[in-house]
Coordinates of C-alpha atoms in Angstrom, one line a residue:
Chain A
M836 CA 37.3 170.4 1.9
H837 CA 36.4 166.7 1.8
P838 CA 37.6 164.9 4.9
Q839 CA 39.0 162.1 2.7
F840 CA 41.2 164.7 0.9
I841 CA 42.6 165.9 4.2
I842 CA 43.3 162.3 5.3
D843 CA 45.1 161.5 2.0
A844 CA 47.1 164.7 2.2
S845 CA 48.1 164.0 5.8
Y846 CA 49.2 160.5 4.9
F847 CA 51.3 161.8 2.1
A848 CA 52.9 164.3 4.4
A849 CA 53.5 161.5 7.0
A850 CA 55.1 159.2 4.5
F851 CA 57.4 162.1 3.5
L852 CA 58.2 163.0 7.1
F853 CA 59.0 159.4 8.0
I854 CA 61.5 158.9 5.1
Y855 CA 63.0 162.3 5.7
G856 CA 63.2 161.7 9.4
L857 CA 64.9 158.3 8.9
K858 CA 67.3 159.9 6.5
R859 CA 68.3 162.5 9.1
M860 CA 68.6 159.7 11.7
S861 CA 71.3 158.1 9.6
S862 CA 73.9 160.7 10.6
P863 CA 75.0 161.4 14.2
V864 CA 74.9 165.2 13.6
T865 CA 71.2 165.3 12.4
A866 CA 69.9 162.2 14.2
R867 CA 68.3 164.0 17.0
S868 CA 66.1 166.1 14.7
G869 CA 65.3 163.1 12.6
I870 CA 63.1 161.5 15.3
V871 CA 61.3 164.8 15.9
V872 CA 60.6 165.0 12.1
A873 CA 59.3 161.5 12.0
G874 CA 57.3 162.1 15.2
L875 CA 55.6 165.1 13.6
G876 CA 54.5 162.8 10.7
M877 CA 53.0 160.3 13.2
L878 CA 51.1 163.1 15.0
V879 CA 49.7 164.5 11.7
A880 CA 48.6 161.0 10.5
T881 CA 47.0 160.0 13.8
L882 CA 45.1 163.3 14.2
A883 CA 43.9 163.1 10.6
S884 CA 42.6 159.6 11.2
F885 CA 39.8 160.9 13.4
L886 CA 38.4 162.2 10.2
Y887 CA 37.5 158.6 9.3
Y888 CA 34.5 159.5 11.5
F889 CA 32.9 161.3 8.5
G890 CA 33.3 158.4 6.1
V891 CA 32.6 155.1 7.8
D892 CA 30.4 152.3 6.4
E893 CA 26.7 152.7 6.7
A894 CA 26.6 149.6 8.9
A895 CA 29.0 151.1 11.4
R896 CA 27.2 154.4 11.7
P897 CA 25.1 153.5 14.8
H898 CA 28.3 152.3 16.5
L899 CA 30.2 155.5 15.8
P900 CA 29.8 157.3 19.2
V901 CA 31.0 154.1 21.0
N902 CA 33.8 153.4 18.5
I903 CA 35.2 156.9 18.5
T904 CA 35.2 156.9 22.4
L905 CA 37.0 153.5 22.3
A906 CA 39.6 154.8 19.8
A907 CA 40.3 158.0 21.8
T908 CA 40.5 155.9 25.1
A909 CA 42.9 153.4 23.6
L910 CA 45.1 156.1 22.1
V911 CA 45.3 158.0 25.4
L912 CA 45.9 154.8 27.4
G913 CA 48.5 153.3 25.0
T914 CA 50.4 156.5 24.5
S915 CA 50.6 157.4 28.2
W916 CA 51.6 154.0 29.3
A917 CA 54.3 153.7 26.6
W918 CA 55.5 157.3 27.3
W919 CA 55.8 156.6 31.0
S920 CA 57.5 153.2 30.6
G921 CA 59.8 154.5 27.9
K922 CA 60.9 157.5 30.0
R923 CA 61.7 155.5 33.1
V924 CA 63.5 152.5 31.6
A925 CA 67.2 152.4 32.2
M926 CA 69.5 152.9 29.2
T927 CA 70.8 149.3 29.6
A928 CA 67.3 147.9 29.2
M929 CA 66.7 149.6 25.9
P930 CA 67.0 146.5 23.7
Q931 CA 64.1 144.7 25.5
M932 CA 62.0 147.8 25.4
V933 CA 62.5 148.0 21.6
A934 CA 61.5 144.3 21.5
L935 CA 58.4 145.0 23.6
Y936 CA 57.1 148.0 21.6
N937 CA 57.9 146.1 18.4
G938 CA 55.8 143.2 19.4
M939 CA 52.9 145.5 20.2
G940 CA 53.2 146.9 16.6
G941 CA 53.0 143.3 15.3
G942 CA 50.0 142.7 17.5
A943 CA 48.3 145.8 16.1
A944 CA 48.8 144.6 12.6
A945 CA 47.4 141.2 13.5
A946 CA 44.4 142.9 15.1
I947 CA 43.7 144.8 11.9
A948 CA 43.8 141.5 10.0
A949 CA 41.5 139.8 12.6
V950 CA 38.9 142.6 12.3
E951 CA 39.0 142.2 8.5
L952 CA 38.6 138.4 8.7
L953 CA 35.8 138.5 11.3
R954 CA 33.8 141.3 9.6
P955 CA 30.5 139.7 8.7
G956 CA 29.3 140.1 5.1
A957 CA 32.5 141.7 3.9
A958 CA 33.4 141.0 0.3
H959 CA 36.8 139.6 0.0
A960 CA 38.7 139.6 -3.3
A961 CA 41.4 136.9 -3.5
V962 CA 44.5 139.1 -3.6
P963 CA 43.7 141.3 -0.6
L964 CA 42.6 138.2 1.3
V965 CA 45.9 136.5 0.8
V966 CA 47.8 139.6 1.8
T967 CA 45.5 139.9 4.9
V968 CA 46.4 136.4 6.0
I969 CA 50.1 136.8 5.3
G970 CA 50.2 140.0 7.3
A971 CA 48.2 138.3 10.1
L972 CA 50.7 135.4 10.2
I973 CA 53.8 137.6 10.2
G974 CA 52.4 140.1 12.7
T975 CA 51.3 137.4 15.1
V976 CA 54.6 135.6 15.0
S977 CA 56.3 139.0 15.6
L978 CA 54.1 139.7 18.6
A979 CA 54.7 136.3 20.3
G980 CA 58.4 136.2 19.4
S981 CA 59.1 139.8 20.5
L982 CA 57.4 139.1 23.8
I983 CA 59.6 136.1 24.4
A984 CA 62.7 138.1 23.4
W985 CA 61.6 140.8 25.8
A986 CA 61.1 138.3 28.6
K987 CA 64.5 136.7 28.0
L988 CA 66.5 139.9 27.9
N989 CA 64.5 141.2 30.9
G990 CA 65.4 138.1 32.9
N991 CA 61.8 136.9 33.2
I992 CA 62.8 133.8 31.3
N993 CA 66.2 132.4 32.1
G994 CA 68.3 130.3 29.8
T995 CA 67.2 128.6 26.7
W996 CA 64.5 126.0 26.4
R997 CA 65.0 123.1 24.2
M998 CA 63.7 119.6 23.7
K999 CA 64.2 116.7 21.5
G1000 CA 62.4 116.9 18.2
Q1001 CA 61.8 120.6 18.6
Q1002 CA 62.4 121.3 14.9
V1003 CA 59.7 118.7 14.0
L1004 CA 57.3 120.3 16.5
N1005 CA 58.0 123.8 15.2
G1006 CA 57.5 122.5 11.6
T1007 CA 54.2 120.8 12.5
V1008 CA 52.8 123.9 14.2
F1009 CA 53.9 126.1 11.3
L1010 CA 52.3 123.8 8.7
A1011 CA 49.1 123.5 10.7
T1012 CA 48.9 127.3 10.9
L1013 CA 49.7 127.7 7.3
G1014 CA 47.0 125.1 6.5
L1015 CA 44.4 127.0 8.4
G1016 CA 45.5 130.2 6.6
L1017 CA 45.1 128.5 3.2
Y1018 CA 41.7 127.2 4.3
I1019 CA 40.5 130.7 5.3
V1020 CA 41.6 132.1 1.9
F1021 CA 40.8 129.4 -0.6
V1022 CA 38.0 127.3 1.0
A1023 CA 36.1 129.7 3.3
H1024 CA 37.0 132.8 1.1
G1025 CA 37.5 134.9 4.2
H1026 CA 34.3 133.8 5.9
A1027 CA 35.7 131.1 8.2
S1028 CA 34.0 130.5 11.5
P1029 CA 35.4 132.6 14.4
G1030 CA 36.7 129.4 16.0
L1031 CA 38.8 128.5 13.0
T1032 CA 40.1 132.1 12.7
A1033 CA 41.0 132.0 16.4
A1034 CA 42.8 128.7 15.9
F1035 CA 44.8 130.3 13.1
F1036 CA 45.9 133.1 15.3
A1037 CA 46.6 130.8 18.2
G1038 CA 48.7 128.6 15.9
A1039 CA 50.8 131.6 14.8
L1040 CA 51.2 132.7 18.5
I1041 CA 52.4 129.3 19.5
F1042 CA 54.8 129.1 16.5
G1043 CA 56.3 132.5 17.5
V1044 CA 56.9 131.3 21.0
L1045 CA 58.4 127.9 19.9
M1046 CA 60.6 129.6 17.4
T1047 CA 62.1 132.1 19.9
M1048 CA 62.4 129.9 23.0
P1049 CA 65.5 128.0 21.9
I1050 CA 67.4 131.0 20.8
G1051 CA 70.1 132.1 23.3
G1052 CA 70.7 135.6 24.7
A1053 CA 73.7 136.3 22.4
D1054 CA 71.6 136.0 19.3
M1055 CA 68.7 138.1 20.7
P1056 CA 69.8 141.3 18.9
V1057 CA 69.5 139.6 15.6
V1058 CA 66.1 138.1 16.5
I1059 CA 64.7 141.5 17.7
S1060 CA 65.9 143.1 14.5
L1061 CA 64.3 140.3 12.5
Y1062 CA 61.0 140.8 14.3
N1063 CA 61.3 144.5 13.7
A1064 CA 61.5 143.7 10.0
F1065 CA 58.6 141.3 10.4
T1066 CA 56.3 143.9 12.0
G1067 CA 57.2 146.3 9.2
L1068 CA 56.2 143.8 6.6
A1069 CA 53.0 142.9 8.4
V1070 CA 52.1 146.7 8.7
G1071 CA 52.8 147.1 5.0
A1072 CA 50.6 144.1 4.1
E1073 CA 47.7 145.4 6.2
G1074 CA 48.3 148.8 4.7
Y1075 CA 47.6 147.3 1.3
V1076 CA 44.5 145.6 2.6
L1077 CA 43.2 148.9 4.0
Q1078 CA 44.3 150.8 0.9
N1079 CA 46.4 153.0 3.1
P1080 CA 49.6 154.2 1.4
A1081 CA 51.1 155.6 4.6
L1082 CA 51.1 152.1 6.1
M1083 CA 52.3 150.5 2.9
I1084 CA 55.3 152.9 2.6
A1085 CA 56.2 153.0 6.3
G1086 CA 55.8 149.3 6.7
M1087 CA 57.8 148.4 3.6
V1088 CA 60.6 150.9 4.4
V1089 CA 61.0 149.3 7.8
G1090 CA 60.7 145.8 6.4
S1091 CA 63.6 146.3 4.0
A1092 CA 65.7 148.4 6.4
G1093 CA 65.1 145.9 9.2
T1094 CA 66.1 143.0 6.9
L1095 CA 69.3 144.7 6.0
L1096 CA 70.1 145.6 9.6
T1097 CA 69.4 142.0 10.6
L1098 CA 71.9 140.7 8.0
L1099 CA 74.5 143.3 9.1
M1100 CA 74.1 142.2 12.7
A1101 CA 74.3 138.5 11.8
K1102 CA 77.4 139.2 9.7
A1103 CA 79.1 141.0 12.6
M1104 CA 78.7 137.8 14.6
N1105 CA 79.8 135.6 11.7
R1106 CA 76.5 133.8 11.8
S1107 CA 73.8 133.5 9.1
V1108 CA 70.2 134.4 10.0
S1109 CA 69.0 130.8 9.3
N1110 CA 71.8 129.6 11.6
V1111 CA 70.5 131.9 14.4
I1112 CA 66.9 130.7 14.0
F1113 CA 67.3 127.0 13.3
S1114 CA 70.5 125.9 15.1
N1115 CA 70.8 125.4 18.8
F1116 CA 73.7 127.8 19.4
G1117 CA 75.7 127.1 22.6
A1118 CA 74.2 123.6 23.0
S1119 CA 77.4 122.0 21.8
G1120 CA 79.6 124.3 24.0
D1121 CA 79.5 122.0 27.1
E1122 CA 80.5 118.9 25.2
Q1123 CA 83.7 119.9 23.7
Q1124 CA 85.6 121.7 26.3
G1125 CA 89.1 121.4 25.0
E1126 CA 91.8 121.3 27.7
I1127 CA 92.9 124.8 28.6
K1128 CA 96.3 125.1 30.1
G1129 CA 97.1 127.3 33.0
S1130 CA 94.9 128.7 35.7
Q1131 CA 92.9 131.9 36.3
K1132 CA 95.0 134.3 38.2
P1133 CA 93.2 136.8 40.3
A1134 CA 94.4 140.4 40.8
E1135 CA 93.5 143.3 43.1
A1136 CA 91.6 146.2 41.6
G1137 CA 94.0 148.7 43.1
D1138 CA 97.1 147.0 41.8
A1139 CA 95.6 146.8 38.3
A1140 CA 94.7 150.5 38.5
I1141 CA 98.2 151.6 39.5
Q1142 CA 99.8 149.6 36.7
M1143 CA 97.4 151.4 34.2
R1144 CA 98.3 154.8 35.8
Y1145 CA 101.9 154.2 34.9
A1146 CA 101.3 152.6 31.5
S1147 CA 101.6 154.6 28.3
K1148 CA 98.8 153.1 26.4
V1149 CA 95.6 151.4 27.7
I1150 CA 92.8 150.0 25.7
F1151 CA 89.4 149.3 27.2
A1152 CA 87.1 146.6 25.8
P1153 CA 83.7 147.0 27.4
G1154 CA 80.9 144.4 27.1
Y1155 CA 77.5 143.6 28.5
G1156 CA 78.8 143.3 32.0
L1157 CA 79.5 147.1 32.0
A1158 CA 76.0 147.7 30.9
V1159 CA 74.5 145.5 33.6
A1160 CA 76.6 147.1 36.3
Q1161 CA 75.6 150.6 35.0
A1162 CA 79.3 151.3 35.3
Q1163 CA 79.8 153.5 32.2
H1164 CA 80.0 156.7 34.3
K1165 CA 82.5 155.3 36.7
L1166 CA 84.5 153.9 33.8
Y1167 CA 84.8 157.4 32.2
E1168 CA 85.7 158.9 35.6
F1169 CA 88.6 156.4 35.9
V1170 CA 89.6 157.0 32.3
Q1171 CA 89.7 160.8 32.9
L1172 CA 92.1 160.2 35.8
L1173 CA 94.3 158.1 33.5
V1174 CA 94.2 160.7 30.7
A1175 CA 95.1 163.4 33.3
A1176 CA 98.1 161.3 34.2
G1177 CA 99.3 161.3 30.6
V1178 CA 98.1 157.8 29.6
E1179 CA 96.9 157.3 26.1
V1180 CA 93.4 155.7 26.4
K1181 CA 91.2 154.2 23.8
F1182 CA 87.9 152.3 23.8
A1183 CA 87.6 149.2 21.5
I1184 CA 84.0 148.4 20.6
H1185 CA 83.1 145.1 19.2
P1186 CA 80.3 145.3 16.7
V1187 CA 78.0 143.3 19.0
A1188 CA 79.3 144.6 22.3
G1189 CA 76.3 144.9 24.7
R1190 CA 73.2 143.5 23.2
M1191 CA 72.9 145.3 19.9
P1192 CA 75.2 146.9 17.4
G1193 CA 75.9 150.4 18.7
H1194 CA 74.4 149.6 22.2
M1195 CA 77.8 150.2 23.8
N1196 CA 78.4 153.4 21.9
V1197 CA 75.1 154.7 23.3
L1198 CA 76.1 153.8 26.8
L1199 CA 79.5 155.4 26.5
A1200 CA 77.9 158.5 24.9
E1201 CA 75.6 158.6 27.9
A1202 CA 78.6 158.8 30.2
G1203 CA 80.0 161.6 28.1
V1204 CA 82.9 159.7 26.5
P1205 CA 83.9 161.7 23.4
Y1206 CA 83.7 160.1 20.0
D1207 CA 87.4 160.4 19.2
M1208 CA 88.3 157.9 22.0
I1209 CA 86.0 155.2 20.6
Y1210 CA 87.2 152.8 18.0
D1211 CA 85.6 150.1 15.9
L1212 CA 87.0 146.6 15.8
E1213 CA 88.8 147.0 12.4
D1214 CA 90.4 150.3 13.4
I1215 CA 91.8 149.2 16.8
N1216 CA 92.7 145.5 16.4
G1217 CA 96.2 146.4 15.0
E1218 CA 96.9 148.5 18.1
F1219 CA 96.6 145.9 20.9
K1220 CA 100.2 144.8 20.1
E1221 CA 101.4 148.2 21.2
A1222 CA 99.2 148.5 24.3
D1223 CA 100.7 148.0 27.7
V1224 CA 97.4 147.1 29.2
A1225 CA 94.1 145.9 27.7
V1226 CA 91.1 145.9 30.1
V1227 CA 88.1 143.7 29.4
I1228 CA 85.1 144.8 31.3
G1229 CA 82.2 142.3 31.4
A1230 CA 82.9 141.0 27.9
N1231 CA 83.6 137.4 27.1
D1232 CA 82.8 135.9 23.7
T1233 CA 83.9 139.0 21.8
V1234 CA 87.4 138.6 23.2
N1235 CA 87.7 134.8 23.0
P1236 CA 90.8 133.8 21.0
A1237 CA 89.1 130.5 20.3
A1238 CA 87.2 132.3 17.6
R1239 CA 90.6 132.8 15.8
T1240 CA 92.2 129.4 16.5
N1241 CA 89.8 126.7 17.5
K1242 CA 88.0 125.3 14.5
S1243 CA 85.7 123.1 16.7
S1244 CA 84.5 126.1 18.7
P1245 CA 80.9 127.2 18.0
I1246 CA 82.1 130.8 17.8
Y1247 CA 85.0 130.0 15.4
G1248 CA 85.3 132.6 12.7
M1249 CA 83.6 135.4 14.6
P1250 CA 85.7 138.5 14.4
I1251 CA 87.1 139.3 17.9
L1252 CA 89.0 142.0 19.6
N1253 CA 92.7 140.9 19.9
V1254 CA 93.1 141.9 23.5
D1255 CA 95.3 138.9 24.1
Q1256 CA 98.0 140.6 22.2
A1257 CA 98.5 143.3 24.7
K1258 CA 101.4 143.0 27.2
Q1259 CA 99.0 142.7 30.1
V1260 CA 95.3 141.9 30.1
Y1261 CA 93.0 142.6 33.0
V1262 CA 89.5 141.0 32.9
I1263 CA 86.9 142.5 35.2
K1264 CA 84.1 140.0 35.6
R1265 CA 81.7 139.0 38.3
G1266 CA 82.6 135.3 38.6
Q1267 CA 84.1 132.4 36.8
G1268 CA 81.1 131.9 34.5
K1269 CA 81.0 131.5 30.8
G1270 CA 79.8 133.9 28.1
Y1271 CA 76.4 133.8 26.6
S1272 CA 77.6 131.3 24.0
G1273 CA 78.5 128.9 26.8
V1274 CA 82.0 128.6 25.5
E1275 CA 85.0 128.5 27.9
N1276 CA 87.4 131.4 27.3
E1277 CA 91.1 130.5 27.1
L1278 CA 92.0 134.2 27.4
F1279 CA 91.2 134.0 31.1
Y1280 CA 93.9 131.3 31.5
A1281 CA 96.6 133.0 29.5
D1282 CA 100.0 133.9 31.1
N1283 CA 99.5 137.6 30.6
T1284 CA 95.9 137.7 31.9
N1285 CA 94.8 138.5 35.4
L1286 CA 91.2 138.5 36.6
V1287 CA 89.7 141.2 38.8
Y1288 CA 86.6 139.6 40.2
G1289 CA 83.7 141.8 41.2
D1290 CA 80.8 143.9 39.9
A1291 CA 82.2 146.4 37.4
Q1292 CA 80.9 149.4 39.3
K1293 CA 82.6 148.4 42.6
V1294 CA 85.8 147.4 40.9
L1295 CA 86.0 150.8 39.1
V1296 CA 85.3 152.7 42.3
A1297 CA 88.2 150.8 43.9
M1298 CA 90.4 151.6 40.9
I1299 CA 89.5 155.3 41.1
Q1300 CA 90.3 155.4 44.8
A1301 CA 93.7 153.6 44.2
V1302 CA 94.8 156.2 41.6
K1303 CA 93.5 159.1 43.6
S1304 CA 95.2 158.0 46.8
L1305 CA 98.4 157.7 44.7
E1306 CA 98.1 161.3 43.6
G1307 CA 97.3 162.4 47.1
G1308 CA 100.5 160.8 48.4
H1309 CA 102.8 162.9 46.3
Chain B
M46 CA 33.8 152.8 2.5
D47 CA 34.8 154.6 -0.7
L48 CA 38.4 155.8 -0.9
T49 CA 39.6 158.2 -3.5
T50 CA 42.8 156.4 -3.9
T51 CA 42.8 152.8 -5.2
L52 CA 46.1 151.0 -4.9
T53 CA 45.7 147.7 -6.6
G54 CA 47.9 145.4 -8.7
F55 CA 51.0 147.0 -10.1
V56 CA 50.5 150.4 -8.4
A57 CA 50.8 148.6 -5.1
L58 CA 53.8 146.7 -6.3
Y59 CA 55.5 149.9 -7.5
I60 CA 55.0 151.5 -4.1
F61 CA 56.3 148.4 -2.3
M62 CA 59.4 148.2 -4.5
L63 CA 60.3 151.9 -4.2
A64 CA 59.7 151.8 -0.4
A65 CA 61.9 148.7 -0.1
F66 CA 64.8 150.4 -1.9
T67 CA 64.3 153.5 0.2
G68 CA 64.7 151.5 3.4
Y69 CA 67.7 149.7 2.0
E70 CA 69.5 152.9 1.0
I71 CA 68.8 154.6 4.4
I72 CA 70.3 151.8 6.5
G73 CA 73.0 150.8 4.1
R74 CA 75.0 154.0 4.6
V75 CA 74.6 154.2 8.4
P76 CA 77.7 154.0 10.7
A77 CA 77.5 151.0 13.1
I78 CA 77.1 153.3 16.1
L79 CA 73.7 154.4 14.9
H80 CA 72.4 150.9 14.3
T81 CA 70.6 150.6 17.6
P82 CA 69.0 154.1 17.5
L83 CA 68.0 153.4 13.9
M84 CA 66.5 150.1 14.7
S85 CA 64.5 151.8 17.4
G86 CA 63.6 154.6 15.0
S87 CA 62.3 152.2 12.4
N88 CA 60.4 150.5 15.2
F89 CA 58.8 153.8 15.9
V90 CA 57.9 154.3 12.2
H91 CA 55.9 151.1 11.9
G92 CA 53.9 152.5 14.8
I93 CA 51.9 154.1 12.0
V94 CA 49.9 150.9 12.2
V95 CA 47.9 152.7 14.9
V96 CA 46.2 154.6 12.0
G97 CA 45.1 151.4 10.4
A98 CA 43.8 150.1 13.7
M99 CA 41.8 153.3 14.2
Y100 CA 40.2 152.7 10.8
A101 CA 39.3 149.2 11.7
L102 CA 37.9 150.3 15.1
L103 CA 35.8 153.2 13.7
N104 CA 34.3 150.8 11.2
A105 CA 33.6 148.1 13.7
T106 CA 30.0 146.8 13.8
S107 CA 30.1 144.1 16.5
L108 CA 31.4 143.7 20.0
V109 CA 34.2 141.3 18.9
E110 CA 35.4 143.8 16.3
Q111 CA 35.2 146.6 18.8
V112 CA 37.3 144.6 21.4
I113 CA 39.9 143.6 18.8
G114 CA 40.0 147.0 17.3
F115 CA 40.4 148.6 20.8
I116 CA 43.3 146.2 21.5
G117 CA 44.8 147.1 18.1
V118 CA 44.7 150.8 18.7
L119 CA 46.1 150.3 22.2
L120 CA 49.0 148.2 21.0
G121 CA 49.6 150.5 18.0
A122 CA 49.6 153.7 20.1
S123 CA 52.1 152.0 22.5
N124 CA 54.3 151.0 19.6
A125 CA 54.4 154.6 18.3
A126 CA 54.7 156.4 21.6
G127 CA 57.2 154.0 23.2
G128 CA 59.3 153.9 20.0
Y129 CA 59.4 157.7 19.9
V130 CA 60.5 158.1 23.6
V131 CA 63.1 155.4 23.5
T132 CA 64.6 156.6 20.2
E133 CA 64.6 160.2 21.4
R134 CA 66.4 159.2 24.6
M135 CA 69.0 157.3 22.7
L136 CA 69.7 160.1 20.2
E137 CA 69.7 162.7 22.9
M138 CA 72.9 161.3 24.2
F139 CA 74.7 161.8 21.0
K140 CA 74.5 165.6 21.4
P141 CA 76.4 166.3 24.6
S142 CA 79.2 163.8 23.7
K143 CA 79.7 165.6 20.4
A144 CA 80.0 168.9 22.1
D145 CA 82.5 167.3 24.6
A146 CA 84.6 166.0 21.7
A147 CA 84.7 169.4 20.1
R148 CA 85.6 171.0 23.4
Q149 CA 88.4 168.6 24.0
Q150 CA 89.9 169.0 20.6
K151 CA 90.1 172.7 21.1
K152 CA 92.1 172.3 24.3

């Protein structure tokens, strides 16, 4: 059989397995097998690609032994590093790992484009050349942006970085990069000097960095999802250049799915995507602190726990603080004690609780919390009125009543969990700091709110002990 | 090199259009709890870029192309392998909790 036929057939199989795998991933029951199916497609396609060995250009033949060794080495190194790092990363750090791997995919797409543009004597038709440059631009921006997103979520870069005239600077860098791209396509016809080509990629890298630096942590999920879509589009574009249908289909499926996911995430936060990228969210938060009446009233973990033990209905609203403290197991242990004591317990999950939609569900699932205890915002918001106690664990912006009432607040209009309507609210948080948006939270000053200061893990351990010692005393 | 498939002009556009609708349909019907795993899953799928990088590397004729191609395969392989591991770990958690839920309902 002709090697090219085997390659084509393998790519066809891979494209089918990717789509079928993603389809299976879209239901919780079949999701686990979905990734295995898609993984099989990747394995088949990668192995078949070694058959390129038999069909390379005449000019590349003398280099083949070196090239195939390099390819195998890079495959082994990349796979083993990623496998190792992916296995050992904590569940709470998943969002930044997705960002990191995604950036690498964007970098790979950019590398393909760079090889195409630097290949001496290659004949470049106009359309593929335009697509090459577009893919290079998108892929490189995705690489730089994803790395910044990763560093921000990982804590390597703290806070946001802004300066006067940033929009102008970003616009200038983008236009300069675009200008270089247009030059490569229409003036140099794909045979620009290596220096100019390098300048084009450098411009795209700088733009990706500049574009991501001012974006705050709360918006990171939207940004990561956007770059995920970017990488997909870049891969699809380079797939067209290489005449590779597997790359075209996989890239475009991810490009459109990622775009839709980005829009869904932005909608859950009541922000538009352009708002996320171009506005300085949180910058206005410090200026307009409305006066908030009342004071923050502290409470002991044990007292709070005992009140919950004798309540009839308790709703937990976990947020990123729970994830940071890795307290999901302790939380479920405490909840099981409450359930055993006859308390009706529910979990209320805000669409963007944690750092990505569904992130909190993953963490609670890790702790073994059954599905039927977990409720989405729309399903649970009517129930807070009937709850004796609402417990906010490391969440802030997602429970800030200002989103409902204060039109001048930057988060006004964002759907929030109505925890303030419960008879008693306990907020477990580490200190008196603000949320990621930088907005003060009047919930913490409300008459029916008490704050339990401390790391979520330690507070929950104290709560478990309080309830257990109560049972022991009987 | 000579490929048996030529995907130019409208054929390429048809492929892109159908693939775009496919992606839209898959994500559009997904419950919110699966958004993170699916984002990670789609992140894995575009790891197929490693195949394109391998093609570029195998056809490299100069040191610069070899270096960039090597980096491309390295990054692409990391994207694919990392995406797979992370997605699988996320989805693995959905199984025991389902079983727990079923057990609790029986009680």
